[in-house]
Amino acid sequence: MNDRTENDKTPRVVWITGASSGIGAALAHEFSARNDLLVLSARRVDRLEALAAELDGDVFVLPLDLTDFESHAVAVKTVLDRFGRIDILVHNAGISQRSLVVDTELSVVRRLVDVDLIGSISLTQAALPTMIEAGGGRFVVVSSLVGLFGTPKRSAYSAAKHGLHGYFESLRAELYGRGIRVTMVCPGFVRTEITYHALTGDGSEQGTLDRAQAEGMKPEECARRVVKAIDAGRAQVLIGGREVAMAWIARLAPWLYRRLIRRVAVT
Ligand code: NDP
């Protein structure tokens, strides 16, 4: 079982994608403080090694490109050779979007879907057999509030994040009896590098920090809430400030959401 009280310090093997910055790096600190064994993955290995040096305990740096699907089976085997099991796989890596539908090239849509949806599905399919064989495990899926409703300038990002909900709700239903659990995480605005790397319509990075993120929650606070939700065995958690209200409006009064979302500031 992965779910536990704060006093339970039994180490879990936790694999975090997108650990080289932002929420992923903050999650690494949070799990490390709880005595867990960590696998840190992303493309920027220098960042991962610098983070590993800051953390106590057993930390394994495993370079990974989510879009290099063929490498995922080998990555899983490498983790199993090192730790023997995967208790929690945190699908956190992602890139965002800042472009209108009419300005966005199809190649950019595909890139967003590959990183934000297919990459996590591919890694899940590679890791799932060993987790089932071990009697269970938890997928923690960092989606977004935009995984629950659409906003302007995020069409492909929102499509990919919605896709994560469809995939992992199906997986949850199919594998409940075999000990596989899922926590969907839907953050609002968090102060990370996400807007610098967000893709514009031609695929170039935006390169600037949006005001909403600059004024958003600190990644450390977001990570604290994520780990609390995992320990409580939550199926889904919404994390953010006032922007979380839109998720409830979209669910309870969709007509109102459709009016509001045309006008709200999303950057
Ligand atoms: P950051 O930009 O700080 O972190 C993104 C991480 O994803 C980096 O570690 C990056 O590592 C990794 N990544 C990007 N592309 C790839 C790839 N092809 N293969 C492997 N890793 C990749 O942003 P956040 O910390 O904010 O984002 C974390 C998650 O939170 C994302 O899924 C994002 O969508 C979600 N989120 C963030 C919100 C926010 O306001 N910040 C709001 C809602 C959701 P590297 O470049 O080294 O590969």
Coordinates of C-alpha atoms and ligand atoms in Angstrom, one line a residue:
M1 CA 0.0 0.0 0.0
N2 CA 1.2 3.5 -0.7
D3 CA -1.3 5.3 1.4
R4 CA -0.1 6.1 4.9
T5 CA -0.1 8.4 7.8
E6 CA 2.5 11.2 8.3
N7 CA 4.3 9.2 11.0
D8 CA 4.8 6.1 8.7
K9 CA 8.3 6.4 7.4
T10 CA 8.5 3.2 5.4
P11 CA 10.4 4.2 2.3
R12 CA 8.5 4.0 -1.0
V13 CA 10.1 4.0 -4.5
V14 CA 8.9 7.2 -6.1
W15 CA 9.7 7.9 -9.7
I16 CA 9.1 11.6 -10.7
T17 CA 9.1 12.8 -14.3
G18 CA 9.9 16.4 -15.0
A19 CA 12.0 16.6 -11.8
S20 CA 14.5 19.1 -13.2
S21 CA 12.4 22.1 -12.2
G22 CA 9.2 23.6 -10.8
I23 CA 6.6 21.2 -9.2
G24 CA 8.7 18.1 -10.0
A25 CA 11.7 19.4 -8.1
A26 CA 9.6 20.5 -5.2
L27 CA 7.9 17.1 -5.1
A28 CA 11.4 15.5 -4.9
H29 CA 12.2 17.6 -1.8
E30 CA 8.8 16.7 -0.3
F31 CA 9.2 12.9 -0.8
S32 CA 12.8 13.0 0.2
A33 CA 11.8 14.6 3.5
R34 CA 9.5 11.6 4.1
N35 CA 12.3 9.1 3.6
D36 CA 11.3 7.9 0.2
L37 CA 13.6 6.4 -2.4
L38 CA 13.7 8.6 -5.5
V39 CA 14.1 8.3 -9.2
L40 CA 14.5 11.7 -10.9
S41 CA 13.8 12.0 -14.6
A42 CA 13.9 14.7 -17.2
R43 CA 16.1 15.7 -20.1
R44 CA 18.3 18.3 -18.4
V45 CA 20.7 15.9 -16.5
D46 CA 22.8 18.7 -15.0
R47 CA 19.7 20.0 -13.2
L48 CA 18.7 16.6 -12.0
E49 CA 22.2 16.0 -10.6
A50 CA 22.2 19.4 -8.8
L51 CA 18.9 18.5 -7.3
A52 CA 20.0 15.0 -6.2
A53 CA 23.0 16.6 -4.4
E54 CA 20.6 18.7 -2.3
L55 CA 18.5 15.7 -1.2
D56 CA 19.1 13.1 1.5
G57 CA 18.8 9.4 1.1
D58 CA 18.8 7.2 -2.0
V59 CA 18.3 9.3 -5.1
F60 CA 18.8 7.9 -8.6
V61 CA 19.1 10.2 -11.6
L62 CA 17.6 8.7 -14.8
P63 CA 17.6 10.8 -17.9
L64 CA 14.4 10.5 -19.9
D65 CA 12.8 12.1 -22.9
L66 CA 9.0 11.5 -22.7
T67 CA 8.7 11.6 -26.5
D68 CA 11.4 8.9 -27.0
F69 CA 8.8 6.2 -26.5
E70 CA 11.1 3.4 -27.5
S71 CA 13.3 4.2 -24.5
H72 CA 10.6 3.7 -21.9
A73 CA 10.8 0.0 -21.5
V74 CA 14.6 0.2 -20.9
A75 CA 14.0 3.1 -18.4
V76 CA 11.6 0.9 -16.4
K77 CA 14.1 -2.0 -16.4
T78 CA 16.8 0.4 -15.2
V79 CA 14.6 1.5 -12.2
L80 CA 13.8 -2.2 -11.4
D81 CA 17.5 -3.1 -11.5
R82 CA 18.2 -0.3 -9.1
F83 CA 15.3 -0.5 -6.6
G84 CA 13.4 -3.7 -7.5
R85 CA 9.9 -2.1 -7.6
I86 CA 8.0 1.1 -8.4
D87 CA 5.5 2.2 -5.7
I88 CA 4.5 5.6 -7.1
L89 CA 5.0 6.9 -10.6
V90 CA 4.5 10.6 -10.7
H91 CA 3.6 11.8 -14.3
N92 CA 4.6 15.4 -13.8
A93 CA 6.6 16.4 -16.9
G94 CA 4.8 18.7 -19.3
I95 CA 4.9 21.7 -21.6
S96 CA 2.2 24.4 -22.0
Q97 CA 0.9 26.4 -24.9
R98 CA 0.3 30.1 -25.6
S99 CA -1.4 30.4 -28.9
L100 CA -4.8 30.7 -30.5
V101 CA -6.3 27.8 -32.4
V102 CA -6.1 29.7 -35.7
D103 CA -2.4 30.5 -35.2
T104 CA -1.3 27.0 -34.1
E105 CA 0.5 24.7 -36.6
L106 CA -0.5 21.0 -36.5
S107 CA 3.1 20.0 -35.7
V108 CA 2.8 22.1 -32.5
V109 CA -0.5 20.3 -31.5
R110 CA 1.3 17.0 -32.0
R111 CA 4.2 18.0 -29.9
L112 CA 2.0 19.1 -27.0
V113 CA 0.0 15.8 -27.2
D114 CA 3.2 13.7 -27.5
V115 CA 4.7 15.3 -24.4
D116 CA 1.6 15.9 -22.3
L117 CA -0.4 12.8 -23.1
I118 CA 1.3 10.0 -25.1
G119 CA 4.6 10.2 -23.2
S120 CA 2.8 9.5 -19.9
I121 CA 0.7 6.8 -21.5
S122 CA 3.8 5.1 -23.0
L123 CA 5.6 5.2 -19.6
T124 CA 2.5 3.8 -17.9
Q125 CA 2.2 0.9 -20.3
A126 CA 5.9 0.1 -19.7
A127 CA 5.7 0.2 -15.9
L128 CA 2.2 -1.3 -15.4
P129 CA 3.0 -5.0 -15.7
T130 CA 5.6 -4.9 -12.9
M131 CA 3.3 -2.8 -10.7
I132 CA 0.5 -5.4 -11.2
E133 CA 2.9 -8.2 -10.5
A134 CA 4.0 -6.5 -7.3
G135 CA 0.4 -6.4 -6.1
G136 CA -0.2 -2.7 -6.7
G137 CA 1.1 0.9 -7.0
R138 CA 0.0 4.4 -7.5
F139 CA 0.0 6.7 -10.6
V140 CA 0.1 10.3 -9.7
V141 CA -0.9 12.3 -12.8
V142 CA -0.2 16.0 -12.8
S143 CA -2.9 17.3 -15.1
S144 CA -4.2 20.9 -14.7
L145 CA -7.4 22.8 -14.0
V146 CA -7.3 23.0 -17.8
G147 CA -7.7 19.2 -17.8
L148 CA -11.2 19.9 -16.4
F149 CA -12.3 22.8 -18.6
G150 CA -11.0 24.6 -21.7
T151 CA -9.5 28.1 -21.9
P152 CA -8.4 30.3 -24.7
K153 CA -4.7 29.9 -25.9
R154 CA -4.5 26.3 -24.4
S155 CA -6.5 24.3 -27.0
A156 CA -3.9 21.5 -27.6
Y157 CA -2.6 21.6 -24.0
S158 CA -6.2 21.3 -22.7
A159 CA -6.9 18.5 -25.1
A160 CA -3.9 16.6 -23.9
K161 CA -4.7 17.2 -20.2
H162 CA -8.4 16.1 -20.7
G163 CA -7.0 13.0 -22.4
L164 CA -5.1 12.1 -19.3
H165 CA -8.3 12.1 -17.3
G166 CA -10.0 9.8 -19.8
Y167 CA -7.1 7.4 -19.9
F168 CA -6.4 7.2 -16.2
E169 CA -10.1 7.0 -15.2
S170 CA -10.4 4.0 -17.5
L171 CA -7.2 2.5 -16.0
R172 CA -8.4 3.1 -12.5
A173 CA -11.7 1.3 -13.2
E174 CA -10.0 -1.7 -14.9
L175 CA -7.3 -2.2 -12.3
Y176 CA -8.8 -1.3 -9.0
G177 CA -9.1 -5.0 -8.0
R178 CA -5.4 -5.5 -8.7
G179 CA -4.2 -2.8 -6.3
I180 CA -3.5 0.0 -8.9
R181 CA -4.5 3.4 -7.6
V182 CA -4.6 6.8 -9.4
T183 CA -4.4 10.3 -8.0
M184 CA -5.3 13.0 -10.5
V185 CA -3.7 16.4 -9.6
C186 CA -5.2 19.6 -11.1
P187 CA -3.1 22.7 -10.3
G188 CA -4.1 26.2 -11.1
F189 CA -1.4 28.9 -11.4
V190 CA 2.0 27.8 -9.9
R191 CA 5.1 29.9 -10.0
T192 CA 7.4 27.8 -12.2
E193 CA 9.2 28.0 -15.5
I194 CA 6.2 26.6 -17.4
T195 CA 5.3 29.8 -19.2
Y196 CA 8.9 30.4 -20.4
H197 CA 8.8 27.0 -22.2
A198 CA 5.2 27.2 -23.3
L199 CA 4.9 26.8 -27.1
T200 CA 3.6 29.5 -29.4
G201 CA 1.8 28.8 -32.7
D202 CA 5.0 28.2 -34.7
G203 CA 6.6 26.0 -32.0
S204 CA 9.0 28.5 -30.5
E205 CA 9.0 29.0 -26.8
Q206 CA 7.2 32.0 -25.3
G207 CA 10.3 32.9 -23.2
T208 CA 8.5 35.1 -20.7
L209 CA 6.8 34.7 -17.3
D210 CA 3.1 35.3 -17.3
R211 CA 1.6 37.5 -14.6
A212 CA -0.8 34.8 -13.5
Q213 CA 2.1 32.4 -12.8
A214 CA 4.2 35.1 -11.2
E215 CA 1.4 35.7 -8.8
G216 CA 0.6 32.0 -8.4
M217 CA 1.3 29.5 -5.7
K218 CA 4.8 28.5 -4.8
P219 CA 5.8 25.1 -6.1
E220 CA 6.7 24.0 -2.6
E221 CA 3.2 24.6 -1.4
C222 CA 1.8 22.8 -4.4
A223 CA 4.1 19.8 -3.7
R224 CA 3.1 19.7 -0.1
R225 CA -0.6 19.5 -1.0
V226 CA 0.1 16.8 -3.7
V227 CA 1.9 14.5 -1.2
K228 CA -0.8 15.1 1.4
A229 CA -3.4 14.0 -1.2
I230 CA -1.4 10.9 -2.1
D231 CA -1.0 9.9 1.6
A232 CA -4.8 10.4 2.0
G233 CA -5.4 8.1 -1.0
R234 CA -7.3 10.9 -2.8
A235 CA -8.6 10.1 -6.3
Q236 CA -8.3 13.7 -7.4
V237 CA -7.2 17.0 -6.0
L238 CA -7.6 20.6 -7.2
I239 CA -4.8 22.9 -6.1
G240 CA -4.6 26.7 -6.5
G241 CA -6.1 30.0 -5.5
R242 CA -9.3 31.6 -6.7
E243 CA -8.9 30.1 -10.2
V244 CA -10.1 26.7 -8.7
A245 CA -13.6 28.2 -8.5
M246 CA -13.8 27.9 -12.3
A247 CA -13.7 24.1 -12.1
W248 CA -16.8 24.1 -9.9
I249 CA -18.6 26.7 -12.1
A250 CA -17.8 24.6 -15.2
R251 CA -19.2 21.5 -13.5
L252 CA -22.3 23.0 -11.8
A253 CA -23.2 25.9 -14.1
P254 CA -21.6 25.2 -17.5
W255 CA -23.5 28.0 -19.2
L256 CA -21.9 30.5 -16.8
Y257 CA -18.5 29.0 -17.3
R258 CA -18.9 29.4 -21.1
R259 CA -19.7 33.1 -20.6
L260 CA -16.9 33.8 -18.2
I261 CA -14.1 31.9 -19.9
R262 CA -14.2 34.1 -23.0
R263 CA -13.3 37.1 -20.9
V264 CA -11.0 35.9 -18.0
A265 CA -7.3 36.6 -18.0
V266 CA -5.5 33.3 -18.5
T267 CA -1.9 34.6 -18.8
Ligands
NDP1 P1 8.4 23.4 -15.4 O1 8.5 24.0 -16.8 O2 9.1 24.0 -14.3 O3 8.7 21.9 -15.5 C1 8.4 21.0 -16.5 C2 9.2 19.8 -16.5 O4 8.8 18.9 -17.5 C3 10.7 20.0 -16.5 O5 11.3 19.2 -15.5 C4 11.0 19.5 -17.9 O6 12.4 18.9 -17.9 C5 10.0 18.4 -18.1 N1 9.8 18.1 -19.5 C6 9.4 18.9 -20.5 N2 9.4 18.3 -21.7 C7 9.9 17.0 -21.5 C8 10.2 15.9 -22.3 N3 10.0 15.9 -23.6 N4 10.7 14.8 -21.7 C9 10.9 14.7 -20.3 N5 10.6 15.8 -19.5 C10 10.2 16.9 -20.1 O7 6.8 23.5 -15.2 P2 5.9 23.0 -14.0 O8 6.7 22.5 -12.8 O9 4.9 24.1 -13.7 O10 5.1 21.8 -14.7 C11 4.9 20.5 -14.1 C12 3.6 20.0 -14.5 O11 2.6 20.8 -13.9 C13 3.3 20.0 -16.0 O12 2.6 18.8 -16.3 C14 2.3 21.2 -16.1 O13 1.5 21.0 -17.2 C15 1.6 21.1 -14.8 N6 0.9 22.3 -14.4 C16 1.6 23.4 -14.1 C17 0.9 24.6 -13.8 C18 1.6 25.9 -13.5 O14 1.0 26.9 -13.4 N7 2.9 25.9 -13.3 C19 -0.5 24.7 -13.8 C20 -1.2 23.4 -14.1 C21 -0.5 22.3 -14.4 P3 13.5 19.0 -19.0 O15 13.2 20.3 -19.8 O16 14.8 19.0 -18.3 O17 13.2 17.7 -19.8

